mmCIF file of C-alpha atoms in Angstrom:
data_model
loop_
_atom_site.group_PDB
_atom_site.id
_atom_site.type_symbol
_atom_site.label_atom_id
_atom_site.label_comp_id
_atom_site.label_asym_id
_atom_site.label_seq_id
_atom_site.Cartn_x
_atom_site.Cartn_y
_atom_site.Cartn_z
ATOM 1 C CA MET A 103 -15.142 0.642 17.030
ATOM 2 C CA ALA A 104 -13.175 -0.009 20.262
ATOM 3 C CA SER A 105 -13.270 1.854 23.312
ATOM 4 C CA LEU A 106 -10.126 3.342 24.864
ATOM 5 C CA ASN A 107 -10.432 0.329 27.669
ATOM 6 C CA ASP A 108 -10.729 -2.180 24.776
ATOM 7 C CA LEU A 109 -7.658 -0.569 23.004
ATOM 8 C CA SER A 110 -5.640 -0.963 26.297
ATOM 9 C CA ALA A 111 -6.702 -4.583 26.701
ATOM 10 C CA ARG A 112 -5.878 -5.329 23.226
ATOM 11 C CA PHE A 113 -2.446 -3.641 23.322
ATOM 12 C CA TYR A 114 -1.457 -5.791 26.166
ATOM 13 C CA SER A 115 -2.793 -9.156 24.530
ATOM 14 C CA TYR A 116 -1.667 -8.519 20.961
ATOM 15 C CA ASN A 117 1.893 -8.933 21.958
ATOM 16 C CA LYS A 118 2.042 -12.453 21.060
ATOM 17 C CA MET A 119 0.515 -11.675 17.784
ATOM 18 C CA TYR A 120 3.824 -11.201 16.053
ATOM 19 C CA SER A 121 3.188 -14.826 15.325
ATOM 20 C CA TYR A 122 1.273 -15.458 11.940
ATOM 21 C CA GLU A 123 -0.356 -18.831 13.538
ATOM 22 C CA MET A 124 -1.810 -16.806 16.310
ATOM 23 C CA ARG A 125 -3.268 -14.074 14.073
ATOM 24 C CA LEU A 126 -4.678 -16.818 11.893
ATOM 25 C CA GLN A 127 -6.561 -18.465 14.677
ATOM 26 C CA SER A 128 -8.173 -15.272 15.497
ATOM 27 C CA PHE A 129 -10.023 -15.726 12.130
ATOM 28 C CA ALA A 130 -11.785 -18.942 13.114
ATOM 29 C CA ASP A 131 -15.324 -16.860 12.478
ATOM 30 C CA TRP A 132 -14.352 -14.500 9.723
ATOM 31 C CA PRO A 133 -17.162 -14.158 7.226
ATOM 32 C CA PHE A 134 -14.976 -14.269 4.250
ATOM 33 C CA ARG A 135 -13.519 -17.541 2.983
ATOM 34 C CA GLU A 136 -12.421 -18.942 -0.379
ATOM 35 C CA GLU A 137 -12.552 -16.840 -3.669
ATOM 36 C CA CYS A 138 -12.034 -13.694 -1.715
ATOM 37 C CA GLN A 139 -9.061 -11.368 -1.477
ATOM 38 C CA CYS A 140 -9.488 -10.767 2.221
ATOM 39 C CA THR A 141 -9.262 -14.697 3.438
ATOM 40 C CA PRO A 142 -8.118 -15.177 6.813
ATOM 41 C CA GLU A 143 -4.541 -16.223 5.757
ATOM 42 C CA MET A 144 -4.439 -12.822 3.815
ATOM 43 C CA MET A 145 -5.686 -11.057 6.748
ATOM 44 C CA ALA A 146 -3.249 -12.580 9.280
ATOM 45 C CA THR A 147 -0.300 -11.987 6.805
ATOM 46 C CA ALA A 148 -1.018 -8.496 6.636
ATOM 47 C CA GLY A 149 -0.823 -8.302 10.487
ATOM 48 C CA PHE A 150 -4.760 -8.360 10.993
ATOM 49 C CA VAL A 151 -6.512 -9.796 14.005
ATOM 50 C CA HIS A 152 -10.110 -10.539 13.740
ATOM 51 C CA CYS A 153 -12.039 -8.699 16.473
ATOM 52 C CA PRO A 154 -15.659 -8.830 15.826
ATOM 53 C CA SER A 155 -18.557 -7.194 17.893
ATOM 54 C CA VAL A 156 -22.083 -8.396 17.978
ATOM 55 C CA ASN A 157 -23.178 -5.866 15.362
ATOM 56 C CA GLU A 158 -19.711 -5.832 13.419
ATOM 57 C CA PRO A 159 -18.725 -9.537 12.256
ATOM 58 C CA ASP A 160 -16.171 -8.266 10.045
ATOM 59 C CA VAL A 161 -13.652 -5.970 12.041
ATOM 60 C CA ALA A 162 -10.274 -6.705 12.067
ATOM 61 C CA CYS A 163 -7.509 -4.764 13.873
ATOM 62 C CA CYS A 164 -3.563 -4.510 12.924
ATOM 63 C CA PHE A 165 -1.982 -5.922 16.293
ATOM 64 C CA PHE A 166 0.891 -3.322 15.661
ATOM 65 C CA CYS A 167 -0.704 -0.008 14.950
ATOM 66 C CA LEU A 168 -4.332 -1.095 16.355
ATOM 67 C CA ARG A 169 -5.804 0.311 13.258
ATOM 68 C CA GLU A 170 -9.408 -1.034 13.061
ATOM 69 C CA LEU A 171 -11.069 -1.711 9.694
ATOM 70 C CA GLU A 172 -14.709 -2.791 9.196
ATOM 71 C CA GLY A 173 -16.612 -3.091 6.213
ATOM 72 C CA TRP A 174 -14.646 -5.640 4.098
ATOM 73 C CA GLU A 175 -15.798 -6.550 0.823
ATOM 74 C CA PRO A 176 -14.804 -9.812 -0.960
ATOM 75 C CA GLU A 177 -12.306 -7.997 -3.373
ATOM 76 C CA ASP A 178 -10.480 -6.103 -0.810
ATOM 77 C CA ASN A 179 -6.837 -6.831 -0.311
ATOM 78 C CA PRO A 180 -5.901 -6.793 3.258
ATOM 79 C CA TRP A 181 -2.086 -5.404 2.473
ATOM 80 C CA SER A 182 -3.459 -2.722 0.325
ATOM 81 C CA GLU A 183 -6.133 -1.724 2.819
ATOM 82 C CA HIS A 184 -3.613 -1.804 5.538
ATOM 83 C CA ILE A 185 -1.131 0.522 3.581
ATOM 84 C CA LYS A 186 -3.730 2.826 2.621
ATOM 85 C CA ARG A 187 -5.035 3.556 6.071
ATOM 86 C CA SER A 188 -1.883 3.317 8.104
ATOM 87 C CA PRO A 189 1.011 3.716 6.231
ATOM 88 C CA ASN A 190 3.251 4.056 8.963
ATOM 89 C CA CYS A 191 2.736 1.156 10.614
ATOM 90 C CA GLY A 192 5.827 -0.620 11.901
ATOM 91 C CA PHE A 193 4.593 -4.168 10.996
ATOM 92 C CA LEU A 194 4.206 -3.185 7.409
ATOM 93 C CA ALA A 195 8.115 -2.331 7.498
ATOM 94 C CA MET A 196 9.133 -5.687 9.259
ATOM 95 C CA LYS A 197 11.356 -7.507 6.881
ATOM 96 C CA LYS A 198 11.641 -10.481 8.755
ATOM 97 C CA ASP A 199 9.423 -12.958 10.569
ATOM 98 C CA PHE A 200 9.033 -12.933 14.281
ATOM 99 C CA GLY A 201 11.266 -15.837 14.836
ATOM 100 C CA GLU A 202 14.238 -14.435 13.081
ATOM 101 C CA LEU A 203 14.149 -11.386 15.037
ATOM 102 C CA THR A 204 16.943 -10.624 17.532
ATOM 103 C CA VAL A 205 16.204 -9.430 21.089
ATOM 104 C CA ALA A 206 17.145 -5.975 20.015
ATOM 105 C CA GLU A 207 15.063 -5.901 16.848
ATOM 106 C CA PHE A 208 12.164 -7.131 18.946
ATOM 107 C CA TYR A 209 12.508 -4.725 21.651
ATOM 108 C CA HIS A 210 12.861 -1.934 19.112
ATOM 109 C CA LEU A 211 9.528 -2.806 17.486
ATOM 110 C CA GLU A 212 7.949 -3.417 20.867
ATOM 111 C CA GLN A 213 8.813 0.293 22.142
ATOM 112 C CA GLU A 214 7.561 1.580 18.564
ATOM 113 C CA ARG A 215 4.128 -0.263 19.118
ATOM 114 C CA LEU A 216 4.062 1.239 22.736
ATOM 115 C CA ARG A 217 4.768 4.654 21.260
ATOM 116 C CA ILE A 218 1.965 4.488 18.691
ATOM 117 C CA TYR A 219 -0.363 3.446 21.449
ATOM 118 C CA ILE A 220 0.475 6.089 23.630
ATOM 119 C CA VAL A 221 0.734 8.903 21.228
ATOM 120 C CA CYS A 222 -2.329 7.851 19.004
ATOM 121 C CA HIS A 223 -4.650 6.212 21.274
ATOM 122 C CA GLN A 224 -3.807 7.927 24.664
ATOM 123 C CA PRO A 225 -2.999 11.440 23.873
ATOM 124 C CA TYR A 226 -4.213 12.699 27.244
ATOM 125 C CA MET A 227 -2.060 10.343 29.098
ATOM 126 C CA TYR A 228 0.842 11.450 26.850
ATOM 127 C CA ILE A 229 0.262 15.180 27.070
ATOM 128 C CA ASN A 230 -0.208 15.379 30.522
ATOM 129 C CA SER A 231 2.599 13.146 31.801
ATOM 130 C CA THR A 232 6.084 14.239 32.902
ATOM 131 C CA LYS A 233 8.964 13.164 31.165
ATOM 132 C CA LYS A 234 9.923 10.942 34.328
ATOM 133 C CA GLU A 235 6.481 9.187 34.030
ATOM 134 C CA MET A 236 6.979 8.397 30.532
ATOM 135 C CA SER A 237 10.462 7.093 31.228
ATOM 136 C CA SER A 238 9.177 5.003 34.060
ATOM 137 C CA LEU A 239 6.481 3.373 31.607
ATOM 138 C CA PHE A 240 8.766 2.662 28.870
ATOM 139 C CA THR A 241 11.108 1.306 31.676
ATOM 140 C CA PHE A 242 8.417 -1.214 32.810
ATOM 141 C CA HIS A 243 7.679 -1.999 29.115
ATOM 142 C CA ARG A 244 11.199 -2.846 28.212
ATOM 143 C CA ALA A 245 11.509 -5.075 31.607
ATOM 144 C CA ARG A 246 8.045 -6.689 30.288
ATOM 145 C CA VAL A 247 9.491 -7.290 26.521
ATOM 146 C CA VAL A 248 12.487 -8.850 27.494
ATOM 147 C CA THR A 249 10.971 -11.275 29.801
ATOM 148 C CA GLU A 250 8.342 -12.091 27.369
ATOM 149 C CA TRP A 251 11.145 -12.699 24.759
ATOM 150 C CA PHE A 252 12.667 -15.107 26.866
ATOM 151 C CA ASP A 253 9.347 -16.976 27.606
ATOM 152 C CA VAL A 254 8.780 -17.544 24.131
ATOM 153 C CA TYR A 255 12.350 -18.816 23.336
#
């Protein structure tokens, strides 16, 4: 499983993974192909990115909630597994494709993604930070989100 540094790097690199095509590209070396529930297409549709290691070639991580799943079996359904393991993931509740999101909707999703990352994966930072420090972090993140949105469009 990923270290805290790996999770930090993933959080910042996964902002491009709202795109189905970008997620699908990550599954070039995915061990499951045809006649499986967990094909690259199904994995990408369910919000997963392939993030293998030498010892774990089938690790997939949700770009939104950063939930890692491994030990996939051919009959595993990515949507079902994602819902079972991370029922409150914001990606699962998304009703639109990325290209249909407004700036406000994208901003809200990115703020939720940041909140999940901080609370679930950086609890010491969250607990030991002042309200002003957290506000500063969210302000920085807001500026980054708006810049990235306009870079895409």
